Structure formats: C-alpha cells, structure tokens
Amino acid sequence: MDVLVVGSGGREHALAWKLAQSPHVERLFVAPGNGGTAAVAHNIPIAATDIPALVSFATRERIGLTVVGPEAPLVDGLADALAASGLRVFGPTAAAAQIEGSKAFAKRLMIEEGIPTGVGAIFDDYETARAYLRRQGAPIVIKASGLAAGKGVAVCRTLEEAEEALYRTMVERAFGAAGDLVLIESCLTGEEASLLAFSDGITVTPMIPARDYKRVGDNDEGPNTGGMGGYAPSPYLPPPLVDEVSQRVLQPAIEGLRRRGTPYVGVLYAGLMLTSLGPRVLEFNCRFGDPETQVLLPLLESDLLEVLLACVEGRLEEIELRWKPACAVCVVMASRGYPGDYEKGREIAGLAEAAALPDVVVFHAGTAPANPDGTGERLVTAGGRVLAVTATAPTLEEARQRAYEAVGRIRFEGAHYRRDIGVGASAAVQRTGPCWREWVS
Ligand code: GLY
C-alpha cells in the first residue's frame, strides 16, 4: 500500500520512520516533510494546510492511507475532504476534531459525559470574565478556546498575571479568533501524564502512558513551548490507573462523540493531571502528541500500519498492541530564541555521530537541506524545535543518559535544550523498581 503522512515536525518523522518499517508499505510520502523524513520517504512540497492539493495528490497517486499529523488540517476538514473523494484517512472529521479545536466544546463534552476535569467557566465577554477572575483569585489558568499552536494556555501564579493573560487573549486578540471564547479554570497540581489511545469510533485501545515537558526551561520555568522532551512509559500511571482513565475518560469521550453523530476515528490524546483526588483531564488533542510520538513509536512493537488500518476499517477490537520491554527518553534541541522569534539557517553537525549510538534515533523537526536545491547532505536549522533526540534502553535512567550523550554529540549555533527530562521519573522508578515489565504484553 502507498501511504501519505501529512505534516513536517518530529512527530511526522517518527510516524514515517515507523511506517517505513512495515512490510505492507510500498511507497511512503510526507507532505511537506523535513530534512529527516527525506531519508525514509519522498517529501512532497505541499503544505499540511493545503487541503485541495493534498486531496488531488492522494487521488492522483492512489494513496491507500493518509495519516494526518497536525491538528489544524483536521479541524479544517482534511479527513472529511479525503473521505468525500473515496480515500482512506487516519484522523478524525472536523466535527469530531472539535474536541481539540474548541476547548469550550471539549469542556462541555466532559461535563455532560461526567469526565473528571478541573472546575472552570467559559466566557465570550471580557468584563464578565474579568469579574469572575477577580472573584476566583490566583493561581488560575486562562485558556483561549480555539487553536493557538500550543500558546493559548497561561498558567498564572498571580492575579496580575492572569488579568494580563485575559487582556492579551480577549482584548488584544493575541491569538485572533481563537481567543474570542475563553476558559478560566482552577489550577490543578500533581504529576502530568499524556495517555494517547487509538480508536475506530467504538473500541478504544490506550497506548502506554507518556509525559511531555511544555515549559522551555529546567524545573518548568519559562514560557510554554510545543514540547521540549518526553519519556515513556510513565511510572506515575501504572496499568490499573490506565484502565481507570480508559473507562472514566477515553471511553466516555468516544461514546459521547458517537452518540452525538460524530464518531471519532484516530488518536485521542488525553492530557492529564494526576491530582491527589485522582486523574483530571487538562485537555484533549485530536492527534498524536509531539514529542510523545517520538517516545511511543520506538517502543511500539506492533506494525503501525496494521493498527491504523484496523482503526479506519472499524475492527480495532481485533488488535492487541505489543510494546517493547524498554523505556524511551526524548530531548528536544531548539533554536536560539525559541519559543519566541528564533534563528534559522545554522548548520547542524554531529547527527551521524549521535545516531551511531546504540538504540538512538534522531528525529528531525525544523531541519532543511543547506543547499536550496535540496542536493547534498548538509542540513541547517529551519524551525524553532530542530531535533528530537530519542534513546531507548531497559531502564528510564539508561535511556535518559544515552539520550543526553547523543545530544552532546550534536552541535548548531544557539542550540538549547532542557537538562532535566525524565529526572524526576527516573528517581521515582529507582525508588519503586523498574516499571516496564508491567507493560510487556
Ligand atoms: N505534547 C503536546 C502536544 O502534542 O500537544
């Protein structure tokens, strides 16, 4: 089968890398791809948001399955457009993707379906929102309801910060129409975890739990980013808790969407806070996580294409996911300035030396060929998040050390990365013993 992956980040490189290992995949395309996907697939110069061009490419090339990475084209109806042309697609329809496209929609769904989440309220009027905010006090969370490239959530420690965030979102419209509706929510504390699940619209099959790090700096300091690293499996969400989240969160969400006439086919991602009162949903995403995918797929033993096809064909119940008895840690290397305005065009050295380490994969996010005509092997930085360096090993601590050893071999001017990815979890595992044995199926 010929397969098309849509997107250009580290997540899409990981998807293409894993799909390329399937014996069922003949030609593999990535649109538009990056410097890394070019090594495992054919990059096609079509933007992930150009729905008509993607549909005509998939039609012309008789693509057997299109796998959509990012949320924006899903929310804009890429899956609907492909399906309307008789093409198979892995990813939800625009209506079902509202679970990420509108945080207000997701909050209402959670309340109506009894899914555990933080207390909050939705506003379309600035003055009313500000009055509510002043009554609630800090700490508090301000969320733009619409898509804001991961930047629309402000966790505010003081009322002053919260008022500023609300003003920026609703009055200055820093995120455009995405901030016309705003959620003001209680600030939850605990360990964070991401539980992603495959769904065919009825059956829900959770993956192993992962964790990402959203803040740019060590100890969760500094502004939010798209994600600066991650690990899997999370020792904080052992199998009984995964079952609980599956029953109380994922299944009610999938069932609720199905009952509303918008069945959900794709990956449903629950961002969780593991509070002292139990898991609470922070957000839903309608796709694979980035960088969670870069730690999950290297641990997935099953053939990814078979799993995706089972979802699309409504027979996920036939599939039992198999996971490697190992842990993975991913460290994201970013350009100077990221998550603000960042530099581009810096030459990247040491990629081969890093990838030569055992069980290390360097997923590319913002890289491009140094030569504008695409020839030659030299690569330069071309995005905020440049590389996602993943290592797998029998324990989280070994995976962490190997990932940082690989990072140490890569150089580009202005590179920065967090130095504490997996530190707390690794210490927790050392206290409680290795957790991965429980995940082997
Ligand atoms: N890792 C966060 C996200 O994919 O949205």
mmCIF file with all atom_site columns, N, CA, C and O in Angstrom, residues 290-314:
data_model
loop_
_atom_site.group_PDB
_atom_site.id
_atom_site.type_symbol
_atom_site.label_atom_id
_atom_site.label_alt_id
_atom_site.label_comp_id
_atom_site.label_asym_id
_atom_site.label_entity_id
_atom_site.label_seq_id
_atom_site.pdbx_PDB_ins_code
_atom_site.Cartn_x
_atom_site.Cartn_y
_atom_site.Cartn_z
_atom_site.occupancy
_atom_site.B_iso_or_equiv
_atom_site.pdbx_formal_charge
_atom_site.auth_seq_id
_atom_site.auth_comp_id
_atom_site.auth_asym_id
_atom_site.auth_atom_id
_atom_site.pdbx_PDB_model_num
ATOM 1   N N  . ASP A 1 290 ? 3.270   15.553 20.137 1.00 0.00 ? 290 ASP A N  1
ATOM 2   C CA . ASP A 1 290 ? 4.638   15.859 19.731 1.00 0.00 ? 290 ASP A CA 1
ATOM 3   C C  . ASP A 1 290 ? 5.300   16.548 20.917 1.00 0.00 ? 290 ASP A C  1
ATOM 4   O O  . ASP A 1 290 ? 4.875   17.647 21.279 1.00 0.00 ? 290 ASP A O  1
ATOM 5   N N  . PRO A 1 291 ? 6.217   15.949 21.648 1.00 0.00 ? 291 PRO A N  1
ATOM 6   C CA . PRO A 1 291 ? 7.067   14.828 21.255 1.00 0.00 ? 291 PRO A CA 1
ATOM 7   C C  . PRO A 1 291 ? 6.675   13.446 21.805 1.00 0.00 ? 291 PRO A C  1
ATOM 8   O O  . PRO A 1 291 ? 7.523   12.544 21.769 1.00 0.00 ? 291 PRO A O  1
ATOM 9   N N  . GLU A 1 292 ? 5.436   13.240 22.278 1.00 0.00 ? 292 GLU A N  1
ATOM 10  C CA . GLU A 1 292 ? 5.103   11.905 22.799 1.00 0.00 ? 292 GLU A CA 1
ATOM 11  C C  . GLU A 1 292 ? 5.312   10.816 21.734 1.00 0.00 ? 292 GLU A C  1
ATOM 12  O O  . GLU A 1 292 ? 5.761   9.706  22.038 1.00 0.00 ? 292 GLU A O  1
ATOM 13  N N  . THR A 1 293 ? 4.970   11.135 20.491 1.00 0.00 ? 293 THR A N  1
ATOM 14  C CA . THR A 1 293 ? 5.106   10.144 19.416 1.00 0.00 ? 293 THR A CA 1
ATOM 15  C C  . THR A 1 293 ? 6.560   9.674  19.292 1.00 0.00 ? 293 THR A C  1
ATOM 16  O O  . THR A 1 293 ? 6.815   8.504  18.976 1.00 0.00 ? 293 THR A O  1
ATOM 17  N N  . GLN A 1 294 ? 7.489   10.584 19.548 1.00 0.00 ? 294 GLN A N  1
ATOM 18  C CA . GLN A 1 294 ? 8.911   10.251 19.388 1.00 0.00 ? 294 GLN A CA 1
ATOM 19  C C  . GLN A 1 294 ? 9.400   9.325  20.502 1.00 0.00 ? 294 GLN A C  1
ATOM 20  O O  . GLN A 1 294 ? 10.497  8.787  20.402 1.00 0.00 ? 294 GLN A O  1
ATOM 21  N N  . VAL A 1 295 ? 8.628   9.171  21.596 1.00 0.00 ? 295 VAL A N  1
ATOM 22  C CA . VAL A 1 295 ? 8.999   8.138  22.583 1.00 0.00 ? 295 VAL A CA 1
ATOM 23  C C  . VAL A 1 295 ? 8.096   6.913  22.486 1.00 0.00 ? 295 VAL A C  1
ATOM 24  O O  . VAL A 1 295 ? 8.505   5.809  22.849 1.00 0.00 ? 295 VAL A O  1
ATOM 25  N N  . LEU A 1 296 ? 6.872   7.097  21.985 1.00 0.00 ? 296 LEU A N  1
ATOM 26  C CA . LEU A 1 296 ? 5.949   5.950  21.923 1.00 0.00 ? 296 LEU A CA 1
ATOM 27  C C  . LEU A 1 296 ? 6.285   5.014  20.761 1.00 0.00 ? 296 LEU A C  1
ATOM 28  O O  . LEU A 1 296 ? 6.340   3.792  20.939 1.00 0.00 ? 296 LEU A O  1
ATOM 29  N N  . LEU A 1 297 ? 6.513   5.577  19.587 1.00 0.00 ? 297 LEU A N  1
ATOM 30  C CA . LEU A 1 297 ? 6.691   4.695  18.427 1.00 0.00 ? 297 LEU A CA 1
ATOM 31  C C  . LEU A 1 297 ? 7.971   3.854  18.494 1.00 0.00 ? 297 LEU A C  1
ATOM 32  O O  . LEU A 1 297 ? 7.948   2.692  18.065 1.00 0.00 ? 297 LEU A O  1
ATOM 33  N N  . PRO A 1 298 ? 9.084   4.376  19.034 1.00 0.00 ? 298 PRO A N  1
ATOM 34  C CA . PRO A 1 298 ? 10.244  3.475  19.166 1.00 0.00 ? 298 PRO A CA 1
ATOM 35  C C  . PRO A 1 298 ? 9.987   2.312  20.126 1.00 0.00 ? 298 PRO A C  1
ATOM 36  O O  . PRO A 1 298 ? 10.716  1.326  20.099 1.00 0.00 ? 298 PRO A O  1
ATOM 37  N N  . LEU A 1 299 ? 8.963   2.423  20.970 1.00 0.00 ? 299 LEU A N  1
ATOM 38  C CA . LEU A 1 299 ? 8.655   1.329  21.905 1.00 0.00 ? 299 LEU A CA 1
ATOM 39  C C  . LEU A 1 299 ? 7.559   0.400  21.377 1.00 0.00 ? 299 LEU A C  1
ATOM 40  O O  . LEU A 1 299 ? 7.302   -0.648 21.959 1.00 0.00 ? 299 LEU A O  1
ATOM 41  N N  . LEU A 1 300 ? 6.902   0.825  20.303 1.00 0.00 ? 300 LEU A N  1
ATOM 42  C CA . LEU A 1 300 ? 5.799   0.018  19.768 1.00 0.00 ? 300 LEU A CA 1
ATOM 43  C C  . LEU A 1 300 ? 6.355   -1.123 18.928 1.00 0.00 ? 300 LEU A C  1
ATOM 44  O O  . LEU A 1 300 ? 7.080   -0.894 17.958 1.00 0.00 ? 300 LEU A O  1
ATOM 45  N N  . GLU A 1 301 ? 6.002   -2.336 19.320 1.00 0.00 ? 301 GLU A N  1
ATOM 46  C CA . GLU A 1 301 ? 6.485   -3.492 18.568 1.00 0.00 ? 301 GLU A CA 1
ATOM 47  C C  . GLU A 1 301 ? 5.546   -3.790 17.398 1.00 0.00 ? 301 GLU A C  1
ATOM 48  O O  . GLU A 1 301 ? 5.972   -4.250 16.345 1.00 0.00 ? 301 GLU A O  1
ATOM 49  N N  . SER A 1 302 ? 4.262   -3.532 17.577 1.00 0.00 ? 302 SER A N  1
ATOM 50  C CA . SER A 1 302 ? 3.273   -3.856 16.541 1.00 0.00 ? 302 SER A CA 1
ATOM 51  C C  . SER A 1 302 ? 3.555   -3.071 15.267 1.00 0.00 ? 302 SER A C  1
ATOM 52  O O  . SER A 1 302 ? 4.171   -1.998 15.302 1.00 0.00 ? 302 SER A O  1
ATOM 53  N N  . ASP A 1 303 ? 3.049   -3.603 14.157 1.00 0.00 ? 303 ASP A N  1
ATOM 54  C CA . ASP A 1 303 ? 3.136   -2.909 12.872 1.00 0.00 ? 303 ASP A CA 1
ATOM 55  C C  . ASP A 1 303 ? 2.142   -1.735 12.897 1.00 0.00 ? 303 ASP A C  1
ATOM 56  O O  . ASP A 1 303 ? 0.929   -1.945 13.027 1.00 0.00 ? 303 ASP A O  1
ATOM 57  N N  . LEU A 1 304 ? 2.662   -0.515 12.798 1.00 0.00 ? 304 LEU A N  1
ATOM 58  C CA . LEU A 1 304 ? 1.787   0.659  12.925 1.00 0.00 ? 304 LEU A CA 1
ATOM 59  C C  . LEU A 1 304 ? 0.727   0.693  11.830 1.00 0.00 ? 304 LEU A C  1
ATOM 60  O O  . LEU A 1 304 ? -0.432  1.048  12.087 1.00 0.00 ? 304 LEU A O  1
ATOM 61  N N  . LEU A 1 305 ? 1.107   0.315  10.614 1.00 0.00 ? 305 LEU A N  1
ATOM 62  C CA . LEU A 1 305 ? 0.128   0.375  9.518  1.00 0.00 ? 305 LEU A CA 1
ATOM 63  C C  . LEU A 1 305 ? -1.066  -0.539 9.824  1.00 0.00 ? 305 LEU A C  1
ATOM 64  O O  . LEU A 1 305 ? -2.214  -0.163 9.597  1.00 0.00 ? 305 LEU A O  1
ATOM 65  N N  . GLU A 1 306 ? -0.773  -1.719 10.367 1.00 0.00 ? 306 GLU A N  1
ATOM 66  C CA . GLU A 1 306 ? -1.878  -2.653 10.684 1.00 0.00 ? 306 GLU A CA 1
ATOM 67  C C  . GLU A 1 306 ? -2.822  -2.043 11.711 1.00 0.00 ? 306 GLU A C  1
ATOM 68  O O  . GLU A 1 306 ? -4.047  -2.185 11.614 1.00 0.00 ? 306 GLU A O  1
ATOM 69  N N  . VAL A 1 307 ? -2.256  -1.333 12.690 1.00 0.00 ? 307 VAL A N  1
ATOM 70  C CA . VAL A 1 307 ? -3.094  -0.724 13.736 1.00 0.00 ? 307 VAL A CA 1
ATOM 71  C C  . VAL A 1 307 ? -3.944  0.397  13.134 1.00 0.00 ? 307 VAL A C  1
ATOM 72  O O  . VAL A 1 307 ? -5.160  0.493  13.377 1.00 0.00 ? 307 VAL A O  1
ATOM 73  N N  . LEU A 1 308 ? -3.319  1.246  12.317 1.00 0.00 ? 308 LEU A N  1
ATOM 74  C CA . LEU A 1 308 ? -4.049  2.381  11.733 1.00 0.00 ? 308 LEU A CA 1
ATOM 75  C C  . LEU A 1 308 ? -5.165  1.879  10.819 1.00 0.00 ? 308 LEU A C  1
ATOM 76  O O  . LEU A 1 308 ? -6.285  2.409  10.835 1.00 0.00 ? 308 LEU A O  1
ATOM 77  N N  . LEU A 1 309 ? -4.864  0.841  10.037 1.00 0.00 ? 309 LEU A N  1
ATOM 78  C CA . LEU A 1 309 ? -5.895  0.300  9.131  1.00 0.00 ? 309 LEU A CA 1
ATOM 79  C C  . LEU A 1 309 ? -7.050  -0.309 9.921  1.00 0.00 ? 309 LEU A C  1
ATOM 80  O O  . LEU A 1 309 ? -8.211  -0.177 9.535  1.00 0.00 ? 309 LEU A O  1
ATOM 81  N N  . ALA A 1 310 ? -6.726  -0.958 11.038 1.00 0.00 ? 310 ALA A N  1
ATOM 82  C CA . ALA A 1 310 ? -7.790  -1.549 11.866 1.00 0.00 ? 310 ALA A CA 1
ATOM 83  C C  . ALA A 1 310 ? -8.715  -0.443 12.390 1.00 0.00 ? 310 ALA A C  1
ATOM 84  O O  . ALA A 1 310 ? -9.940  -0.633 12.464 1.00 0.00 ? 310 ALA A O  1
ATOM 85  N N  . CYS A 1 311 ? -8.144  0.707  12.715 1.00 0.00 ? 311 CYS A N  1
ATOM 86  C CA . CYS A 1 311 ? -8.986  1.841  13.168 1.00 0.00 ? 311 CYS A CA 1
ATOM 87  C C  . CYS A 1 311 ? -9.892  2.293  12.034 1.00 0.00 ? 311 CYS A C  1
ATOM 88  O O  . CYS A 1 311 ? -11.108 2.455  12.204 1.00 0.00 ? 311 CYS A O  1
ATOM 89  N N  . VAL A 1 312 ? -9.292  2.512  10.871 1.00 0.00 ? 312 VAL A N  1
ATOM 90  C CA . VAL A 1 312 ? -10.038 3.056  9.732  1.00 0.00 ? 312 VAL A CA 1
ATOM 91  C C  . VAL A 1 312 ? -11.132 2.083  9.274  1.00 0.00 ? 312 VAL A C  1
ATOM 92  O O  . VAL A 1 312 ? -12.209 2.493  8.834  1.00 0.00 ? 312 VAL A O  1
ATOM 93  N N  . GLU A 1 313 ? -10.853 0.785  9.427  1.00 0.00 ? 313 GLU A N  1
ATOM 94  C CA . GLU A 1 313 ? -11.811 -0.228 8.964  1.00 0.00 ? 313 GLU A CA 1
ATOM 95  C C  . GLU A 1 313 ? -12.753 -0.694 10.069 1.00 0.00 ? 313 GLU A C  1
ATOM 96  O O  . GLU A 1 313 ? -13.520 -1.650 9.877  1.00 0.00 ? 313 GLU A O  1
ATOM 97  N N  . GLY A 1 314 ? -12.705 -0.046 11.240 1.00 0.00 ? 314 GLY A N  1
ATOM 98  C CA . GLY A 1 314 ? -13.664 -0.352 12.300 1.00 0.00 ? 314 GLY A CA 1
ATOM 99  C C  . GLY A 1 314 ? -13.487 -1.734 12.907 1.00 0.00 ? 314 GLY A C  1
ATOM 100 O O  . GLY A 1 314 ? -14.450 -2.359 13.331 1.00 0.00 ? 314 GLY A O  1
#
